[in-house]
Amino acid sequence: AVRRLLTVFAGWAACAFAHLVERRMLRSVLRRANQIRARCGHRMSTCSVVRVPHGVGDAELDALLRPAAELLRRGELVAFPTETVYGLGANALSEAAVRKIFVAKGRPSDNPLIVHIGARAQLAQVVRADCSSRHAAVLDAHWPGALTVLFERDATAVPDVVTGALRTVAVRMPAHRVALRLIALAGVPVAAPSANRSGRPSPTRAAHVLADLGERIACVIDCDDADDAACRIGVESTVVN
């Protein structure tokens, strides 16, 4: 009788222990799942999407882009279309903002970035005053457009992180209406590599950006259905010295 009682007790103890372990494992899994869900939900909620419709006029376009321009001024990351590929933009004059690009992309920090401007006058914000005139003929012929030009940078304005600590800064003026208006409204030059994680294909649609970087950036300008949506070239710009 005692042996039978001990056998029953041992069986009950084993079942109770197994049940306890199972409950603890389940609680751990649920807790981890909730943490991931909460974190992903928070990240996704911070990424706003600005949709630019077909046939939008200038005034309406500016109204749509002003919140994204304000995000750039505040040091956040905004993905925007150009005629080449989607760019991942940050205020080129802010070291802290530009460093976010490298974190979001997983990009080596010594890899220089291209600075995008909305008008020729913005060159004065990033290059030495005596060097832009030497490129006047090239700029007249190819800007706005898919040509990036190397200038001697204004080291007092452009942080080392933008140029990989080089003396030169790469600048271009994109031939895309949305990009030009966004940069103009932001009022700052915009450092922008392609809007993808390093090693992945360069995106040509907002959907590509959201799939790759949606958890890591503040805003995406979605022109996928707009009349001037196209990243029509589909590859990065040509760089000249």
CSV table of C-alpha atoms in Angstrom, one decimal:
chain,number,residue,atom,x,y,z
A,1,ALA,CA,0.0,0.0,0.0
A,2,VAL,CA,2.8,2.4,0.9
A,3,ARG,CA,4.6,1.5,-2.4
A,4,ARG,CA,1.4,2.1,-4.3
A,5,LEU,CA,0.9,5.4,-2.6
A,6,LEU,CA,4.5,6.5,-3.3
A,7,THR,CA,4.0,5.6,-7.0
A,8,VAL,CA,0.8,7.6,-7.2
A,9,PHE,CA,2.5,10.6,-5.5
A,10,ALA,CA,5.5,10.4,-7.8
A,11,GLY,CA,3.3,10.3,-10.8
A,12,TRP,CA,1.3,13.3,-9.5
A,13,ALA,CA,4.5,15.2,-8.7
A,14,ALA,CA,5.9,14.6,-12.2
A,15,CYS,CA,2.7,15.8,-13.8
A,16,ALA,CA,2.6,18.9,-11.6
A,17,PHE,CA,6.2,19.7,-12.4
A,18,ALA,CA,5.7,19.3,-16.1
A,19,HIS,CA,2.6,21.5,-15.9
A,20,LEU,CA,4.5,24.1,-14.0
A,21,VAL,CA,7.3,24.1,-16.5
A,22,GLU,CA,4.9,24.3,-19.4
A,23,ARG,CA,3.1,27.3,-17.9
A,24,ARG,CA,6.3,29.1,-17.2
A,25,MET,CA,7.5,28.4,-20.8
A,26,LEU,CA,4.2,29.6,-22.1
A,27,ARG,CA,4.3,32.8,-20.0
A,28,SER,CA,7.8,33.4,-21.3
A,29,VAL,CA,6.8,32.9,-24.9
A,30,LEU,CA,3.8,35.2,-24.5
A,31,ARG,CA,5.8,37.9,-22.7
A,32,ARG,CA,8.4,37.8,-25.5
A,33,ALA,CA,5.7,37.9,-28.2
A,34,ASN,CA,4.1,40.9,-26.5
A,35,GLN,CA,7.4,42.7,-26.3
A,36,ILE,CA,8.1,42.1,-30.0
A,37,ARG,CA,4.5,43.1,-30.9
A,38,ALA,CA,4.7,46.3,-28.8
A,39,ARG,CA,8.1,47.2,-30.2
A,40,CYS,CA,7.1,46.6,-33.8
A,41,GLY,CA,3.9,48.4,-33.3
A,42,HIS,CA,5.7,51.4,-31.9
A,43,ARG,CA,8.2,51.5,-34.7
A,44,MET,CA,5.6,51.1,-37.4
A,45,SER,CA,3.4,53.9,-35.8
A,46,THR,CA,6.4,56.3,-36.1
A,47,CYS,CA,6.7,55.9,-39.8
A,48,SER,CA,4.2,58.1,-41.5
A,49,VAL,CA,3.3,57.8,-45.2
A,50,VAL,CA,2.6,60.9,-47.3
A,51,ARG,CA,0.7,59.9,-50.4
A,52,VAL,CA,1.0,62.2,-53.4
A,53,PRO,CA,-2.0,61.7,-55.7
A,54,HIS,CA,-2.1,61.9,-59.4
A,55,GLY,CA,-2.5,65.4,-60.9
A,56,VAL,CA,-1.7,67.2,-57.6
A,57,GLY,CA,-1.2,71.0,-58.0
A,58,ASP,CA,1.7,73.0,-56.6
A,59,ALA,CA,-0.1,74.4,-53.6
A,60,GLU,CA,-1.6,71.1,-52.6
A,61,LEU,CA,1.8,69.4,-53.1
A,62,ASP,CA,3.4,71.9,-50.8
A,63,ALA,CA,0.7,71.3,-48.2
A,64,LEU,CA,1.3,67.6,-48.3
A,65,LEU,CA,5.1,67.9,-48.1
A,66,ARG,CA,5.3,70.4,-45.2
A,67,PRO,CA,5.1,67.8,-42.4
A,68,ALA,CA,7.9,65.8,-44.0
A,69,ALA,CA,10.0,68.9,-44.5
A,70,GLU,CA,9.5,69.7,-40.8
A,71,LEU,CA,10.7,66.2,-39.9
A,72,LEU,CA,13.9,66.8,-41.9
A,73,ARG,CA,14.5,70.1,-40.0
A,74,ARG,CA,14.0,68.3,-36.7
A,75,GLY,CA,16.7,65.7,-37.6
A,76,GLU,CA,14.5,62.8,-38.6
A,77,LEU,CA,14.8,60.5,-41.6
A,78,VAL,CA,12.5,60.9,-44.6
A,79,ALA,CA,12.5,58.7,-47.7
A,80,PHE,CA,11.7,60.5,-50.9
A,81,PRO,CA,11.6,59.8,-54.7
A,82,THR,CA,14.1,61.1,-57.2
A,83,GLU,CA,14.5,60.4,-60.9
A,84,THR,CA,17.2,57.8,-60.1
A,85,VAL,CA,16.1,55.8,-57.0
A,86,TYR,CA,14.4,56.6,-53.6
A,87,GLY,CA,16.7,58.5,-51.3
A,88,LEU,CA,16.9,58.2,-47.5
A,89,GLY,CA,17.2,61.8,-46.5
A,90,ALA,CA,18.5,63.7,-43.4
A,91,ASN,CA,19.5,67.3,-42.7
A,92,ALA,CA,23.0,67.4,-44.2
A,93,LEU,CA,24.1,70.1,-41.7
A,94,SER,CA,23.3,68.0,-38.6
A,95,GLU,CA,25.8,65.4,-37.6
A,96,ALA,CA,23.2,63.7,-35.3
A,97,ALA,CA,20.7,63.5,-38.1
A,98,VAL,CA,23.1,62.1,-40.7
A,99,ARG,CA,24.3,59.4,-38.3
A,100,LYS,CA,20.8,58.0,-38.2
A,101,ILE,CA,21.2,57.2,-41.9
A,102,PHE,CA,24.1,54.9,-41.2
A,103,VAL,CA,22.2,53.2,-38.3
A,104,ALA,CA,19.1,52.7,-40.4
A,105,LYS,CA,20.9,51.3,-43.4
A,106,GLY,CA,23.6,49.4,-41.6
A,107,ARG,CA,26.1,51.4,-43.7
A,108,PRO,CA,29.8,51.8,-42.9
A,109,SER,CA,30.3,55.1,-41.2
A,110,ASP,CA,33.2,56.1,-43.5
A,111,ASN,CA,31.2,55.8,-46.7
A,112,PRO,CA,30.5,59.3,-48.0
A,113,LEU,CA,26.9,60.5,-48.8
A,114,ILE,CA,25.5,62.6,-51.6
A,115,VAL,CA,24.0,65.9,-50.6
A,116,HIS,CA,20.9,66.9,-52.5
A,117,ILE,CA,19.9,70.5,-53.0
A,118,GLY,CA,16.7,72.1,-54.3
A,119,ALA,CA,18.2,75.1,-56.0
A,120,ARG,CA,21.7,76.2,-57.2
A,121,ALA,CA,21.7,78.9,-54.5
A,122,GLN,CA,21.9,76.1,-51.9
A,123,LEU,CA,25.4,75.3,-53.0
A,124,ALA,CA,26.5,78.2,-50.8
A,125,GLN,CA,25.4,76.2,-47.7
A,126,VAL,CA,27.8,73.3,-48.4
A,127,VAL,CA,30.7,74.3,-50.6
A,128,ARG,CA,33.5,76.8,-50.5
A,129,ALA,CA,32.5,80.1,-51.9
A,130,ASP,CA,35.3,80.2,-54.5
A,131,CYS,CA,34.8,76.8,-56.1
A,132,SER,CA,31.3,76.5,-57.5
A,133,SER,CA,31.9,78.9,-60.4
A,134,ARG,CA,34.5,76.4,-61.9
A,135,HIS,CA,31.7,73.9,-62.6
A,136,ALA,CA,29.2,76.4,-64.0
A,137,ALA,CA,29.2,75.0,-67.5
A,138,VAL,CA,28.6,71.4,-66.3
A,139,LEU,CA,25.8,72.5,-63.9
A,140,ASP,CA,24.1,74.6,-66.6
A,141,ALA,CA,24.1,71.6,-68.9
A,142,HIS,CA,23.2,68.8,-66.5
A,143,TRP,CA,21.3,70.2,-63.4
A,144,PRO,CA,18.7,69.4,-62.4
A,145,GLY,CA,19.6,65.8,-63.3
A,146,ALA,CA,21.3,62.5,-62.5
A,147,LEU,CA,24.8,64.1,-62.2
A,148,THR,CA,26.7,64.3,-58.9
A,149,VAL,CA,29.6,66.8,-58.8
A,150,LEU,CA,32.4,66.8,-56.3
A,151,PHE,CA,33.2,70.2,-54.7
A,152,GLU,CA,35.5,71.4,-52.0
A,153,ARG,CA,33.3,71.4,-49.0
A,154,ASP,CA,32.7,74.1,-46.4
A,155,ALA,CA,34.1,72.3,-43.4
A,156,THR,CA,32.6,74.7,-41.1
A,157,ALA,CA,29.1,73.7,-42.3
A,158,VAL,CA,29.2,70.1,-43.5
A,159,PRO,CA,30.0,67.5,-40.8
A,160,ASP,CA,32.8,65.0,-41.4
A,161,VAL,CA,30.2,62.2,-41.2
A,162,VAL,CA,28.7,63.4,-44.5
A,163,THR,CA,31.9,63.2,-46.4
A,164,GLY,CA,33.8,60.4,-44.6
A,165,ALA,CA,36.1,63.2,-43.4
A,166,LEU,CA,37.2,64.0,-47.0
A,167,ARG,CA,37.9,67.5,-48.2
A,168,THR,CA,35.3,67.1,-51.0
A,169,VAL,CA,31.5,66.9,-50.8
A,170,ALA,CA,29.3,65.2,-53.4
A,171,VAL,CA,26.3,67.3,-54.5
A,172,ARG,CA,23.5,67.0,-56.9
A,173,MET,CA,20.2,68.6,-57.7
A,174,PRO,CA,17.6,66.0,-58.6
A,175,ALA,CA,15.3,66.3,-61.6
A,176,HIS,CA,12.2,65.3,-59.7
A,177,ARG,CA,9.4,67.7,-58.7
A,178,VAL,CA,8.6,66.1,-55.4
A,179,ALA,CA,12.3,65.9,-54.3
A,180,LEU,CA,12.9,69.6,-55.2
A,181,ARG,CA,9.8,70.8,-53.4
A,182,LEU,CA,10.6,68.8,-50.3
A,183,ILE,CA,14.2,70.1,-50.1
A,184,ALA,CA,13.0,73.7,-50.7
A,185,LEU,CA,10.4,73.5,-48.0
A,186,ALA,CA,12.9,71.9,-45.6
A,187,GLY,CA,15.3,74.8,-46.2
A,188,VAL,CA,18.3,72.6,-45.6
A,189,PRO,CA,20.5,70.5,-48.0
A,190,VAL,CA,19.6,66.8,-47.6
A,191,ALA,CA,22.2,64.0,-47.4
A,192,ALA,CA,20.6,61.0,-49.0
A,193,PRO,CA,21.9,57.6,-50.1
A,194,SER,CA,19.5,55.1,-51.6
A,195,ALA,CA,16.7,54.2,-49.2
A,196,ASN,CA,17.5,50.5,-48.6
A,197,ARG,CA,19.5,48.5,-46.1
A,198,SER,CA,23.1,48.1,-47.2
A,199,GLY,CA,23.5,45.2,-49.6
A,200,ARG,CA,19.9,45.2,-50.8
A,201,PRO,CA,18.6,46.5,-54.1
A,202,SER,CA,18.1,50.2,-54.5
A,203,PRO,CA,14.3,51.0,-54.3
A,204,THR,CA,12.3,52.6,-57.0
A,205,ARG,CA,8.9,52.6,-55.3
A,206,ALA,CA,7.6,53.6,-51.8
A,207,ALA,CA,6.4,50.1,-51.2
A,208,HIS,CA,10.0,48.8,-51.6
A,209,VAL,CA,11.2,51.4,-49.0
A,210,LEU,CA,8.4,50.4,-46.5
A,211,ALA,CA,9.2,46.8,-46.8
A,212,ASP,CA,12.9,47.4,-46.1
A,213,LEU,CA,13.1,50.4,-43.8
A,214,GLY,CA,9.5,51.0,-42.6
A,215,GLU,CA,10.5,50.2,-39.0
A,216,ARG,CA,13.5,52.4,-39.0
A,217,ILE,CA,12.6,55.8,-40.4
A,218,ALA,CA,10.1,58.6,-39.7
A,219,CYS,CA,8.4,59.2,-43.0
A,220,VAL,CA,8.1,57.9,-46.6
A,221,ILE,CA,6.8,60.1,-49.5
A,222,ASP,CA,4.6,57.7,-51.5
A,223,CYS,CA,4.4,58.8,-55.2
A,224,ASP,CA,3.7,55.3,-56.5
A,225,ASP,CA,0.4,56.4,-58.0
A,226,ALA,CA,1.3,60.0,-58.9
A,227,ASP,CA,1.8,61.3,-62.4
A,228,ASP,CA,5.5,62.1,-61.6
A,229,ALA,CA,6.0,59.0,-59.5
A,230,ALA,CA,8.8,57.5,-61.5
A,231,CYS,CA,12.3,56.8,-60.4
A,232,ARG,CA,12.5,56.6,-64.2
A,233,ILE,CA,16.3,56.0,-64.4
A,234,GLY,CA,16.3,53.3,-61.8
A,235,VAL,CA,20.0,53.4,-61.0
A,236,GLU,CA,22.2,55.8,-58.9
A,237,SER,CA,23.6,59.0,-60.4
A,238,THR,CA,26.9,59.5,-62.2
A,239,VAL,CA,29.7,61.1,-60.1
A,240,VAL,CA,32.2,63.6,-61.7
A,241,ASN,CA,35.0,65.5,-60.2
